[in-house]
CSV table of C-alpha atoms in Angstrom, one decimal:
chain,number,residue,atom,x,y,z
T,92,MET,CA,39.7,6.0,-85.0
T,93,SER,CA,36.2,5.5,-86.4
T,94,HIS,CA,34.4,2.4,-87.4
T,95,HIS,CA,31.3,2.1,-89.6
T,96,THR,CA,28.4,0.7,-87.5
T,97,ALA,CA,25.0,-0.3,-88.7
T,98,VAL,CA,22.5,1.2,-86.4
T,99,SER,CA,18.9,0.1,-86.1
T,100,SER,CA,16.0,0.0,-83.7
T,101,ALA,CA,14.1,-3.2,-83.3
T,102,ALA,CA,11.8,-5.2,-81.1
T,103,ALA,CA,13.3,-8.0,-79.0
T,104,ALA,CA,14.8,-10.8,-81.1
T,105,THR,CA,13.6,-14.4,-80.7
T,106,SER,CA,16.8,-16.3,-81.7
T,107,ALA,CA,20.3,-16.5,-80.3
T,108,ILE,CA,22.8,-14.1,-81.6
T,109,LEU,CA,26.0,-15.5,-83.1
T,110,VAL,CA,29.2,-13.6,-82.2
T,111,ARG,CA,32.8,-14.1,-83.1
T,112,ALA,CA,35.1,-14.3,-80.1
T,113,MET,CA,38.7,-14.8,-79.1
T,114,ALA,CA,38.8,-17.8,-76.7
T,115,CYS,CA,41.4,-19.9,-75.0
T,116,ALA,CA,40.8,-23.5,-74.3
T,117,ASP,CA,43.1,-23.9,-71.3
T,118,SER,CA,45.5,-22.1,-69.0
T,119,SER,CA,48.1,-21.8,-71.8
T,120,CYS,CA,46.3,-18.6,-72.9
T,121,HIS,CA,46.6,-19.7,-76.5
T,122,PHE,CA,43.8,-17.8,-78.1
T,123,HIS,CA,41.8,-18.8,-81.2
T,124,ALA,CA,38.8,-17.4,-83.0
T,125,THR,CA,35.5,-19.2,-82.4
T,126,THR,CA,31.8,-18.5,-82.7
T,127,LEU,CA,29.5,-18.4,-79.7
T,128,ARG,CA,25.9,-17.6,-78.9
T,129,ARG,CA,24.6,-14.7,-76.9
T,130,ARG,CA,21.1,-14.7,-75.8
T,131,PRO,CA,18.3,-13.1,-77.8
T,132,VAL,CA,17.5,-9.5,-76.9
T,133,GLN,CA,14.9,-9.4,-74.1
T,134,LYS,CA,12.6,-6.6,-73.2
T,135,ASP,CA,15.1,-4.8,-70.9
T,136,ASP,CA,18.3,-5.6,-72.9
T,137,VAL,CA,20.7,-3.5,-74.8
T,138,ARG,CA,22.6,-5.0,-77.7
T,139,PHE,CA,25.7,-3.2,-79.0
T,140,LYS,CA,28.5,-3.8,-81.4
T,141,ILE,CA,31.8,-3.9,-79.6
T,142,LEU,CA,34.3,-1.6,-81.1
T,143,PHE,CA,37.1,-1.7,-78.5
T,144,CYS,CA,38.0,-3.8,-75.5
T,145,GLY,CA,40.8,-3.0,-73.0
T,146,VAL,CA,43.0,-5.8,-71.8
T,147,CYS,CA,43.3,-5.9,-68.0
T,148,HIS,CA,46.0,-7.8,-66.0
T,149,SER,CA,43.2,-9.7,-64.4
T,150,ASP,CA,42.3,-11.0,-67.9
T,151,LEU,CA,45.7,-12.8,-67.8
T,152,HIS,CA,45.1,-14.1,-64.3
T,153,ALA,CA,41.7,-15.5,-65.3
T,154,ALA,CA,42.8,-17.0,-68.6
T,155,ALA,CA,45.9,-18.6,-67.0
T,156,ASN,CA,43.8,-19.9,-64.0
T,157,HIS,CA,46.0,-18.0,-61.5
T,158,THR,CA,43.2,-17.7,-58.9
T,159,PRO,CA,41.9,-21.2,-58.0
T,160,LEU,CA,41.1,-19.8,-54.5
T,161,LEU,CA,38.4,-17.7,-56.2
T,162,GLY,CA,36.8,-20.6,-58.0
T,163,GLY,CA,39.1,-21.2,-60.9
T,164,THR,CA,38.5,-20.7,-64.6
T,165,GLY,CA,36.0,-22.4,-66.8
T,166,TYR,CA,37.1,-23.1,-70.4
T,167,PRO,CA,36.7,-22.0,-73.1
T,168,CYS,CA,37.4,-18.6,-71.6
T,169,VAL,CA,36.6,-15.3,-73.4
T,170,PRO,CA,38.0,-12.5,-71.2
T,171,GLY,CA,37.4,-8.8,-71.4
T,172,HIS,CA,35.6,-6.5,-69.0
T,173,GLU,CA,36.4,-3.1,-70.6
T,174,LEU,CA,34.2,-3.3,-73.6
T,175,VAL,CA,32.7,-0.3,-75.4
T,176,GLY,CA,30.7,0.3,-78.6
T,177,VAL,CA,27.6,1.6,-80.2
T,178,VAL,CA,24.0,0.4,-79.6
T,179,THR,CA,22.4,-1.5,-82.4
T,180,GLU,CA,19.2,-2.7,-80.8
T,181,VAL,CA,17.2,-2.2,-77.6
T,182,GLY,CA,14.4,-4.2,-75.9
T,183,THR,CA,10.9,-2.8,-75.7
T,184,SER,CA,11.2,-1.8,-72.0
T,185,VAL,CA,14.5,0.0,-72.3
T,186,GLN,CA,14.2,3.6,-71.2
T,187,ASN,CA,17.7,5.1,-71.2
T,188,PHE,CA,19.3,3.9,-74.4
T,189,LYS,CA,18.6,4.0,-78.1
T,190,ALA,CA,20.2,2.8,-81.3
T,191,GLY,CA,23.4,4.8,-82.0
T,192,ASP,CA,24.2,5.6,-78.3
T,193,ARG,CA,27.8,5.1,-77.1
T,194,VAL,CA,27.9,2.6,-74.3
T,195,GLY,CA,30.2,0.3,-72.3
T,196,VAL,CA,30.2,-2.6,-69.9
T,197,GLY,CA,32.6,-3.0,-67.0
T,198,THR,CA,33.3,-5.8,-64.6
T,199,MET,CA,29.7,-7.0,-63.9
T,200,VAL,CA,26.6,-7.8,-65.9
T,201,ASP,CA,24.1,-8.8,-63.3
T,202,SER,CA,23.3,-9.4,-59.6
T,203,CYS,CA,20.3,-10.8,-57.7
T,204,ARG,CA,18.7,-7.4,-57.4
T,205,ASP,CA,16.8,-8.7,-54.3
T,206,CYS,CA,19.3,-8.6,-51.4
T,207,ASP,CA,20.1,-5.6,-49.1
T,208,LYS,CA,23.3,-4.9,-50.9
T,209,CYS,CA,21.6,-4.6,-54.3
T,210,ALA,CA,18.9,-2.4,-52.7
T,211,ASP,CA,21.7,-0.2,-51.3
T,212,GLY,CA,23.4,0.3,-54.6
T,213,ARG,CA,26.3,-2.1,-53.8
T,214,GLU,CA,25.6,-4.7,-56.5
T,215,ASN,CA,29.3,-5.5,-56.7
T,216,GLU,CA,29.1,-7.0,-53.2
T,217,CYS,CA,26.1,-9.2,-54.0
T,218,VAL,CA,26.9,-12.9,-53.5
T,219,ARG,CA,25.1,-13.7,-56.8
T,220,ARG,CA,26.9,-11.0,-58.7
T,221,VAL,CA,27.6,-12.1,-62.3
T,222,GLY,CA,31.0,-11.1,-63.7
T,223,THR,CA,31.3,-10.0,-67.3
T,224,TYR,CA,33.3,-13.1,-68.1
T,225,ASN,CA,34.0,-16.5,-66.5
T,226,SER,CA,31.1,-16.2,-64.1
T,227,PRO,CA,28.5,-19.0,-63.6
T,228,ALA,CA,25.4,-17.8,-65.3
T,229,LYS,CA,22.5,-16.6,-63.1
T,230,GLY,CA,19.5,-18.7,-63.7
T,231,TRP,CA,21.2,-22.1,-64.1
T,232,GLU,CA,19.7,-23.5,-60.9
T,233,GLU,CA,16.2,-22.5,-62.0
T,234,GLY,CA,16.6,-24.5,-65.2
T,235,ARG,CA,16.2,-21.5,-67.5
T,236,HIS,CA,17.7,-21.8,-71.0
T,237,VAL,CA,18.6,-18.1,-71.4
T,238,PHE,CA,20.7,-16.3,-68.9
T,239,GLN,CA,21.1,-12.7,-67.7
T,240,ASP,CA,24.8,-12.5,-68.6
T,241,GLY,CA,24.5,-13.2,-72.3
T,242,THR,CA,25.3,-16.9,-72.4
T,243,SER,CA,23.0,-19.8,-73.2
T,244,MET,CA,23.2,-23.6,-72.4
T,245,SER,CA,24.8,-24.2,-75.8
T,246,SER,CA,28.4,-25.2,-76.3
T,247,PRO,CA,30.6,-23.0,-78.5
T,248,LEU,CA,29.2,-23.0,-82.1
T,249,SER,CA,30.6,-22.4,-85.5
T,250,THR,CA,28.5,-20.4,-88.0
T,251,SER,CA,27.3,-23.7,-89.4
T,252,GLY,CA,26.1,-24.9,-86.0
T,253,ALA,CA,28.9,-27.4,-85.3
T,254,THR,CA,30.7,-27.4,-82.0
T,255,THR,CA,34.1,-25.7,-82.4
T,256,CYS,CA,37.3,-26.3,-80.5
T,257,GLU,CA,41.0,-25.6,-80.8
T,258,PRO,CA,42.6,-27.4,-83.7
T,259,GLY,CA,43.8,-30.8,-82.8
T,260,THR,CA,41.4,-31.4,-79.9
T,261,SER,CA,38.1,-33.2,-79.8
T,262,SER,CA,34.8,-31.3,-79.4
T,263,SER,CA,34.0,-33.2,-76.3
T,264,GLN,CA,36.8,-31.4,-74.5
T,265,HIS,CA,35.0,-28.1,-75.0
T,266,LEU,CA,31.5,-28.9,-73.8
T,267,ILE,CA,30.4,-26.5,-71.1
T,268,SER,CA,28.9,-28.4,-68.1
T,269,GLN,CA,27.6,-25.1,-66.7
T,270,PRO,CA,27.3,-21.9,-68.7
T,271,ARG,CA,29.8,-19.1,-68.0
T,272,SER,CA,29.6,-15.5,-69.1
T,273,ILE,CA,31.7,-14.5,-72.1
T,274,GLY,CA,33.5,-11.2,-72.2
T,275,GLY,CA,34.5,-8.4,-74.5
T,276,TYR,CA,37.0,-10.2,-76.7
T,277,SER,CA,34.0,-10.6,-79.0
T,278,THR,CA,32.0,-8.8,-81.6
T,279,GLU,CA,28.7,-8.1,-79.9
T,280,MET,CA,27.3,-7.8,-76.4
T,281,VAL,CA,23.8,-8.2,-75.0
T,282,VAL,CA,23.3,-6.9,-71.5
T,283,GLN,CA,20.6,-5.7,-69.2
T,284,GLU,CA,20.0,-1.9,-69.3
T,285,ASN,CA,20.9,-1.4,-65.6
T,286,CYS,CA,24.4,-2.8,-66.3
T,287,CYS,CA,25.0,-0.7,-69.4
T,288,ILE,CA,27.1,2.5,-68.9
T,289,ALA,CA,26.6,5.6,-71.1
T,290,ILE,CA,29.9,7.0,-72.5
T,291,PRO,CA,29.9,10.9,-72.8
T,292,ASP,CA,31.0,12.4,-76.1
T,293,ALA,CA,33.9,14.0,-74.3
T,294,ILE,CA,35.6,10.7,-73.9
T,295,PRO,CA,37.0,9.0,-77.2
T,296,LEU,CA,35.6,5.5,-77.2
T,297,GLU,CA,39.0,3.8,-77.4
T,298,TYR,CA,39.9,5.5,-74.1
T,299,ALA,CA,36.7,4.7,-72.4
T,300,GLY,CA,37.1,1.0,-71.7
T,301,PRO,CA,39.9,1.3,-69.1
T,302,ILE,CA,37.8,3.7,-67.1
T,303,LEU,CA,35.2,0.9,-66.6
T,304,CYS,CA,37.9,-1.2,-64.9
T,305,ALA,CA,41.0,0.7,-63.8
T,306,GLY,CA,38.9,3.8,-63.2
T,307,ILE,CA,36.3,2.2,-60.9
T,308,THR,CA,38.9,0.1,-59.2
T,309,MET,CA,40.7,3.3,-58.0
T,310,TYR,CA,37.6,5.5,-57.5
T,311,GLU,CA,35.6,3.1,-55.3
T,312,PRO,CA,38.1,3.0,-52.4
T,313,LEU,CA,38.8,6.8,-52.7
T,314,LYS,CA,35.0,7.4,-52.3
T,315,LYS,CA,34.3,4.6,-49.8
T,316,HIS,CA,37.3,5.0,-47.5
T,317,LEU,CA,38.1,8.7,-47.8
T,318,LEU,CA,35.4,11.0,-49.2
T,319,LYS,CA,32.3,9.4,-47.7
T,320,PRO,CA,33.7,8.9,-44.1
T,321,LEU,CA,34.8,12.6,-44.1
T,322,GLY,CA,31.4,13.8,-45.3
T,323,LEU,CA,32.7,15.0,-48.7
T,324,CYS,CA,30.0,13.2,-50.7
T,325,GLU,CA,27.2,15.1,-48.9
T,326,GLU,CA,25.3,18.1,-50.0
T,327,GLY,CA,26.8,21.2,-48.5
T,328,SER,CA,30.2,19.6,-47.8
T,329,GLY,CA,32.0,22.2,-49.9
T,330,GLY,CA,35.8,22.0,-49.9
T,331,GLY,CA,36.2,20.2,-46.6
T,332,GLY,CA,33.2,18.3,-45.4
T,333,GLU,CA,32.1,18.7,-41.8
T,334,SER,CA,35.4,19.6,-40.3
T,335,ALA,CA,36.7,23.2,-40.0
T,336,SER,CA,40.2,21.7,-40.3
T,337,LEU,CA,39.3,20.3,-43.8
T,338,GLY,CA,37.8,23.5,-45.2
T,339,ALA,CA,34.7,25.7,-45.1
T,340,SER,CA,31.3,24.3,-45.9
T,341,GLY,CA,29.9,24.9,-49.4
T,342,ARG,CA,26.6,24.9,-51.1
T,343,SER,CA,26.4,22.1,-53.5
T,344,GLY,CA,28.9,19.6,-52.0
T,345,PHE,CA,32.6,18.9,-52.8
T,346,LEU,CA,32.1,15.7,-54.8
T,347,ALA,CA,29.1,17.1,-56.8
T,348,GLU,CA,31.3,20.1,-57.8
T,349,ARG,CA,34.2,17.9,-58.9
T,350,LEU,CA,31.8,15.6,-60.9
T,351,SER,CA,30.4,18.6,-62.7
T,352,GLY,CA,33.8,20.1,-63.4
T,353,THR,CA,32.9,23.2,-61.4
T,354,PRO,CA,35.9,24.8,-59.8
T,355,SER,CA,35.9,24.1,-56.0
T,356,SER,CA,38.3,24.4,-53.1
T,357,SER,CA,39.9,21.1,-52.2
T,358,PRO,CA,40.5,19.8,-48.7
T,359,ALA,CA,44.2,20.7,-48.7
T,360,SER,CA,45.0,18.7,-45.6
T,361,LEU,CA,44.2,15.4,-47.3
T,362,LYS,CA,47.0,13.4,-48.7
T,363,VAL,CA,46.7,10.3,-51.0
T,364,GLY,CA,49.4,7.7,-51.7
T,365,ILE,CA,49.4,5.5,-54.8
T,366,VAL,CA,51.7,2.4,-54.6
T,367,GLY,CA,52.8,1.2,-58.0
T,368,ILE,CA,52.7,3.3,-61.2
T,369,GLY,CA,51.4,0.9,-63.7
T,370,GLY,CA,48.1,1.2,-65.5
T,371,LEU,CA,46.1,1.2,-62.2
T,372,GLY,CA,48.5,3.5,-60.5
T,373,VAL,CA,48.5,6.1,-63.3
T,374,MET,CA,44.7,6.1,-63.3
T,375,GLY,CA,44.7,6.5,-59.5
T,376,VAL,CA,47.1,9.5,-59.6
T,377,GLN,CA,45.0,11.2,-62.3
T,378,LEU,CA,41.7,10.6,-60.4
T,379,SER,CA,43.0,11.8,-57.1
T,380,SER,CA,45.0,14.8,-58.3
T,381,ARG,CA,43.2,16.1,-61.4
T,382,GLY,CA,39.7,14.7,-60.7
T,383,LEU,CA,39.4,15.3,-56.9
T,384,GLY,CA,42.1,18.0,-56.5
T,385,LEU,CA,43.9,16.2,-53.7
T,386,GLU,CA,47.6,16.1,-52.9
T,387,THR,CA,48.8,12.9,-54.4
T,388,VAL,CA,52.1,11.2,-54.0
T,389,ALA,CA,53.4,8.1,-55.8
T,390,ILE,CA,55.2,5.3,-53.9
T,391,THR,CA,57.5,3.1,-56.1
T,392,ARG,CA,60.5,0.8,-55.9
T,393,GLY,CA,63.2,3.2,-57.0
T,394,LEU,CA,62.5,6.5,-58.9
T,395,SER,CA,62.4,5.3,-62.5
T,396,LYS,CA,58.7,6.2,-62.7
T,397,LYS,CA,59.0,9.5,-60.9
T,398,GLN,CA,58.6,11.5,-64.1
T,399,LEU,CA,55.7,9.4,-65.3
T,400,ALA,CA,53.9,9.9,-62.0
T,401,GLU,CA,54.5,13.6,-61.9
T,402,GLU,CA,53.4,14.0,-65.5
T,403,ASN,CA,50.1,12.5,-64.5
T,404,GLY,CA,49.6,14.8,-61.5
T,405,ALA,CA,51.7,13.4,-58.6
T,406,LYS,CA,53.3,16.0,-56.3
T,407,GLY,CA,56.3,13.8,-55.7
T,408,CYS,CA,57.5,10.2,-55.5
T,409,ILE,CA,58.6,8.1,-52.5
T,410,ASP,CA,61.2,5.4,-53.0
T,411,SER,CA,59.9,2.5,-51.0
T,412,THR,CA,63.4,1.0,-50.9
T,413,ASP,CA,64.9,4.1,-49.2
T,414,PRO,CA,64.4,4.1,-45.4
T,415,SER,CA,65.1,7.9,-45.2
T,416,SER,CA,62.5,8.6,-47.9
T,417,LEU,CA,59.9,6.5,-46.0
T,418,ALA,CA,60.7,8.1,-42.7
T,419,GLU,CA,60.2,11.6,-44.1
T,420,HIS,CA,56.6,10.8,-44.9
T,421,GLU,CA,55.8,8.6,-41.9
T,422,GLY,CA,52.3,9.4,-40.5
T,423,SER,CA,51.3,11.8,-43.2
T,424,PHE,CA,48.8,9.9,-45.5
T,425,ASP,CA,45.0,9.8,-45.1
T,426,ILE,CA,44.7,6.9,-47.5
T,427,ILE,CA,47.1,4.7,-49.5
T,428,LEU,CA,46.0,2.7,-52.5
T,429,ASP,CA,48.4,-0.3,-53.1
T,430,THR,CA,48.1,-1.6,-56.7
T,431,VAL,CA,51.1,-4.0,-56.5
T,432,SER,CA,50.2,-7.6,-57.6
T,433,VAL,CA,53.2,-9.5,-56.3
T,434,ASP,CA,54.1,-10.4,-52.7
T,435,HIS,CA,55.6,-7.4,-50.9
T,436,ASP,CA,56.2,-5.9,-47.5
T,437,ILE,CA,53.3,-3.7,-46.4
T,438,VAL,CA,54.5,-3.0,-42.9
T,439,ALA,CA,56.5,0.1,-44.0
T,440,LEU,CA,53.4,1.3,-46.0
T,441,ARG,CA,51.2,1.1,-42.9
T,442,LYS,CA,53.7,3.4,-41.0
T,443,LEU,CA,53.0,6.1,-43.6
T,444,LEU,CA,49.4,6.4,-42.5
T,445,LYS,CA,48.2,9.1,-40.1
T,446,LYS,CA,46.8,8.0,-36.8
T,447,SER,CA,43.1,8.0,-36.4
T,448,TYR,CA,41.9,11.5,-35.8
T,449,ASP,CA,38.7,13.4,-34.8
T,450,PHE,CA,36.9,15.7,-37.2
T,451,GLY,CA,33.6,17.4,-37.5
T,452,ALA,CA,32.4,20.8,-36.2
T,453,GLY,CA,32.8,19.6,-32.6
T,454,ALA,CA,35.4,17.0,-33.4
T,455,GLU,CA,32.8,14.4,-32.6
T,456,LYS,CA,33.6,12.0,-35.3
T,457,LYS,CA,36.6,9.8,-35.9
T,458,PHE,CA,38.4,9.0,-39.1
T,459,THR,CA,40.7,6.0,-39.5
T,460,PRO,CA,43.2,6.3,-42.4
T,461,LYS,CA,43.5,3.1,-44.4
T,462,LEU,CA,45.9,1.1,-46.6
T,463,VAL,CA,43.8,-0.4,-49.3
T,464,LEU,CA,45.2,-3.4,-51.1
T,465,LEU,CA,44.1,-3.8,-54.8
T,466,GLY,CA,46.6,-6.3,-56.3
T,467,ALA,CA,46.2,-10.0,-56.5
T,468,CYS,CA,48.9,-11.2,-54.1
T,469,ARG,CA,49.1,-13.0,-50.8
T,470,GLN,CA,49.0,-9.8,-48.7
T,471,THR,CA,45.6,-8.9,-50.3
T,472,PHE,CA,44.0,-12.3,-49.4
T,473,GLY,CA,45.5,-12.0,-45.9
T,474,ALA,CA,44.2,-8.4,-45.6
T,475,PHE,CA,40.7,-9.6,-46.4
T,476,VAL,CA,40.9,-12.2,-43.6
T,477,ALA,CA,42.5,-9.7,-41.2
T,478,SER,CA,39.9,-6.9,-41.8
T,479,THR,CA,36.8,-9.1,-41.9
T,480,MET,CA,37.7,-11.7,-39.1
T,481,LEU,CA,40.5,-10.3,-37.0
T,482,GLY,CA,39.4,-6.8,-36.3
T,483,VAL,CA,42.1,-4.9,-38.3
T,484,LYS,CA,40.8,-1.4,-39.1
T,485,ASP,CA,43.6,0.3,-41.0
T,486,VAL,CA,44.2,-2.3,-43.7
T,487,CYS,CA,41.5,-3.5,-46.1
T,488,VAL,CA,40.9,-4.9,-49.6
T,489,SER,CA,39.0,-3.4,-52.6
T,490,VAL,CA,38.3,-5.2,-55.8
T,491,THR,CA,35.9,-3.3,-58.0
T,492,GLY,CA,32.9,-0.9,-57.5
T,493,SER,CA,29.2,-0.4,-57.9
T,494,LEU,CA,27.4,0.5,-61.0
T,495,GLY,CA,26.5,3.9,-59.6
T,496,ASN,CA,30.1,4.7,-58.8
T,497,THR,CA,31.1,3.4,-62.2
T,498,ARG,CA,28.8,6.0,-63.8
T,499,GLU,CA,30.3,8.6,-61.4
T,500,VAL,CA,33.9,7.9,-62.4
T,501,VAL,CA,33.0,8.1,-66.1
T,502,GLN,CA,31.5,11.5,-65.4
T,503,LEU,CA,34.6,12.6,-63.4
T,504,CYS,CA,36.9,11.5,-66.2
T,505,ALA,CA,34.8,13.4,-68.8
T,506,ALA,CA,34.8,16.5,-66.6
T,507,HIS,CA,38.5,16.6,-66.1
T,508,ASP,CA,39.9,15.0,-69.3
T,509,ILE,CA,41.3,12.0,-67.5
T,510,ARG,CA,42.5,9.2,-69.7
T,511,LEU,CA,45.1,6.5,-69.5
T,512,PRO,CA,47.8,6.2,-72.2
T,513,ILE,CA,46.7,3.4,-74.5
T,514,GLU,CA,48.1,1.3,-77.3
T,515,LEU,CA,45.6,0.1,-79.8
T,516,ARG,CA,46.3,-3.4,-81.0
T,517,PRO,CA,44.5,-6.0,-83.2
T,518,VAL,CA,43.2,-9.2,-81.6
T,519,SER,CA,45.9,-11.2,-83.3
T,520,ASP,CA,48.4,-9.5,-80.9
T,521,LEU,CA,47.0,-11.1,-77.8
T,522,THR,CA,50.1,-13.3,-77.3
T,523,GLN,CA,52.4,-10.3,-77.3
T,524,ILE,CA,50.1,-8.3,-75.1
T,525,TYR,CA,49.9,-11.0,-72.5
T,526,GLU,CA,53.7,-11.4,-72.5
T,527,ALA,CA,54.1,-7.6,-72.0
T,528,LEU,CA,51.6,-7.7,-69.1
T,529,ASP,CA,53.3,-10.7,-67.5
T,530,GLY,CA,56.7,-8.9,-67.8
T,531,GLY,CA,55.5,-6.1,-65.6
T,532,ASN,CA,54.3,-3.6,-68.2
T,533,ALA,CA,57.1,-1.2,-67.4
T,534,ALA,CA,55.7,1.4,-69.8
T,535,ALA,CA,52.5,1.5,-67.8
T,536,LYS,CA,50.5,1.2,-71.0
T,537,ARG,CA,46.9,0.1,-71.2
T,538,TYR,CA,46.5,-2.2,-74.2
T,539,VAL,CA,43.2,-1.9,-76.0
T,540,LEU,CA,41.9,-4.3,-78.7
T,541,ASP,CA,40.6,-2.8,-81.9
T,542,VAL,CA,37.8,-5.4,-82.0
T,543,ALA,CA,35.8,-4.0,-84.8
T,544,GLY,CA,38.9,-3.4,-86.9
T,545,SER,CA,40.4,-6.9,-86.5
T,546,LEU,CA,37.6,-9.4,-85.7
T,547,PRO,CA,34.9,-9.8,-88.3
T,548,LEU,CA,31.2,-10.3,-87.3
T,549,ALA,CA,29.7,-13.7,-87.4
T,550,SER,CA,27.0,-12.6,-89.8
T,551,ALA,CA,27.2,-13.1,-93.5
T,552,ASP,CA,27.3,-9.4,-94.1
T,553,ARG,CA,30.6,-8.9,-92.2
T,554,ALA,CA,33.1,-6.4,-93.6
T,555,SER,CA,35.0,-8.0,-96.5
T,556,ASN,CA,38.1,-6.0,-95.7
T,557,ILE,CA,38.6,-7.7,-92.3
T,558,LYS,CA,40.6,-10.9,-92.5
T,559,ASP,CA,39.3,-13.5,-90.1
T,560,VAL,CA,41.5,-14.7,-87.3
T,561,GLU,CA,42.2,-18.4,-86.9
T,562,THR,CA,44.5,-19.7,-84.2
T,563,ILE,CA,47.1,-17.2,-83.1
T,564,GLU,CA,50.5,-18.7,-84.0
T,565,LYS,CA,51.8,-19.4,-80.5
T,566,ALA,CA,50.8,-19.2,-76.9
T,567,PRO,CA,52.4,-16.5,-74.7
T,568,LYS,CA,55.4,-17.5,-72.6
T,569,LEU,CA,54.2,-16.7,-69.1
T,570,THR,CA,56.1,-16.8,-65.8
T,571,PRO,CA,54.7,-19.7,-63.7
T,572,LEU,CA,52.7,-18.3,-60.9
T,573,GLN,CA,52.3,-20.1,-57.6
T,574,PRO,CA,48.9,-19.2,-56.3
T,575,PRO,CA,48.8,-18.3,-52.6
T,576,GLY,CA,48.0,-21.4,-50.6
T,577,TYR,CA,45.8,-21.4,-47.5
T,578,PHE,CA,48.7,-21.4,-45.2
T,579,GLY,CA,50.3,-18.4,-46.9
T,580,VAL,CA,47.0,-16.5,-46.7
T,581,VAL,CA,46.5,-17.3,-43.0
T,582,LYS,CA,50.2,-16.4,-42.3
T,583,ALA,CA,49.7,-13.0,-44.0
T,584,ALA,CA,46.5,-12.4,-42.1
T,585,LEU,CA,48.1,-13.1,-38.8
T,586,GLN,CA,51.1,-10.9,-39.6
T,587,ILE,CA,48.8,-8.0,-40.6
T,588,ALA,CA,46.8,-8.5,-37.3
T,589,GLY,CA,50.0,-8.6,-35.3
T,590,TYR,CA,49.5,-12.2,-34.1
T,591,TRP,CA,52.4,-13.8,-36.0
T,592,PRO,CA,55.1,-14.6,-33.4
T,593,PHE,CA,58.0,-14.8,-35.9
T,594,GLY,CA,58.3,-11.2,-37.1
T,595,MET,CA,56.1,-8.6,-38.6
T,596,SER,CA,57.3,-8.6,-42.2
T,597,ALA,CA,54.2,-9.4,-44.3
T,598,THR,CA,56.0,-11.0,-47.2
């Protein structure tokens, strides 16, 4: 699908940019169209027209305020961290982008850029990281009026300058006490160059957004907890890193060859497990099997998604409800990525991991296989406590990834034609989309909003053939979610660490 985009090159603007956006005023997730301000283009900014934005399950969690332990949601909330489009303007200091370039923004739009983690390319771990939406704006405490994440101190505005709010409520209910970033359910984005991701021509734009979220979510732990510890990211690692048992040493490095699409031998002894075959799981299977060439096995409740998993590259499927199936694969995985976002028993999954083993030319190094939890559930919060405070080594948590690794996973997807199955929908379908995600998304679809085709620009020259959206007729009917309380998290952490005296089932 193509959209007409006006492309121009200009110096930094001096006035705020009005954008149309789909916002919700409270945890009902009842979306309505409104007009908001993004900051003027600064010297190192990239401005682009948003064509598509993927809808992530975490959008639902944020909009419905399901994660109060993480700070809760500020309203009005404009979700969306899988936004892609075409550059319309760049600042005077921008070096790597120009008008007409295909770009995207993932889960973050800024960090402090001063701490050790930022200096080491781990901006996603910065304590002052600014998320693409619902994140307190960097610069508030310094009293600045324009912020790195694209928001300003202004309340939501209509095109006439009046404060807007959901019909039937007073404008005072929508004043923002502290600015929060606004996401990709909107018509335009302004972002610093270093947080802007180039999209190769090999990837159709409508398929690119999910790579910036699901892609990096699955790639980051594969690289951090598997490839890097085994030396497979290094020059000369070839098909097996430093261990003769993992393959012979090569010239340009295993990961470099996979990123370039160059045929390379794969470390055949490595085995990857993917728990849950939804949108994240399908992406994980494709990245691990097609992208990295590793043996990849799906782990699901029942075998209803066995065919889907195998169509996307899995070598088989383990039924997690079948003790004999689990026993057959016990002690055989080097890493397991668990995407399940509801409370579940992880004890059986840990038994599938290999024991720690020595590797390297002289077997002088030790590798510890890991179960990596990615879903928003009590076990994930507990695993974070257990791994950071209680010394647990084989269970950990991963949320998203660095900007450098985001660029790598985009490159990997382009090189190996990796893409999630998507369903393109207008912004007026947000209620139905949220209900589908809340219901478990059995079809493992990734819903993508056709922003440019269904949400008009705020400017007077907006396309006349796009009918403006007002309030979506009804809010989605969502299953009430009880966020994990502090006791539940502590209990899960103690269970994972083996300190809970009343049984080991971490559910």
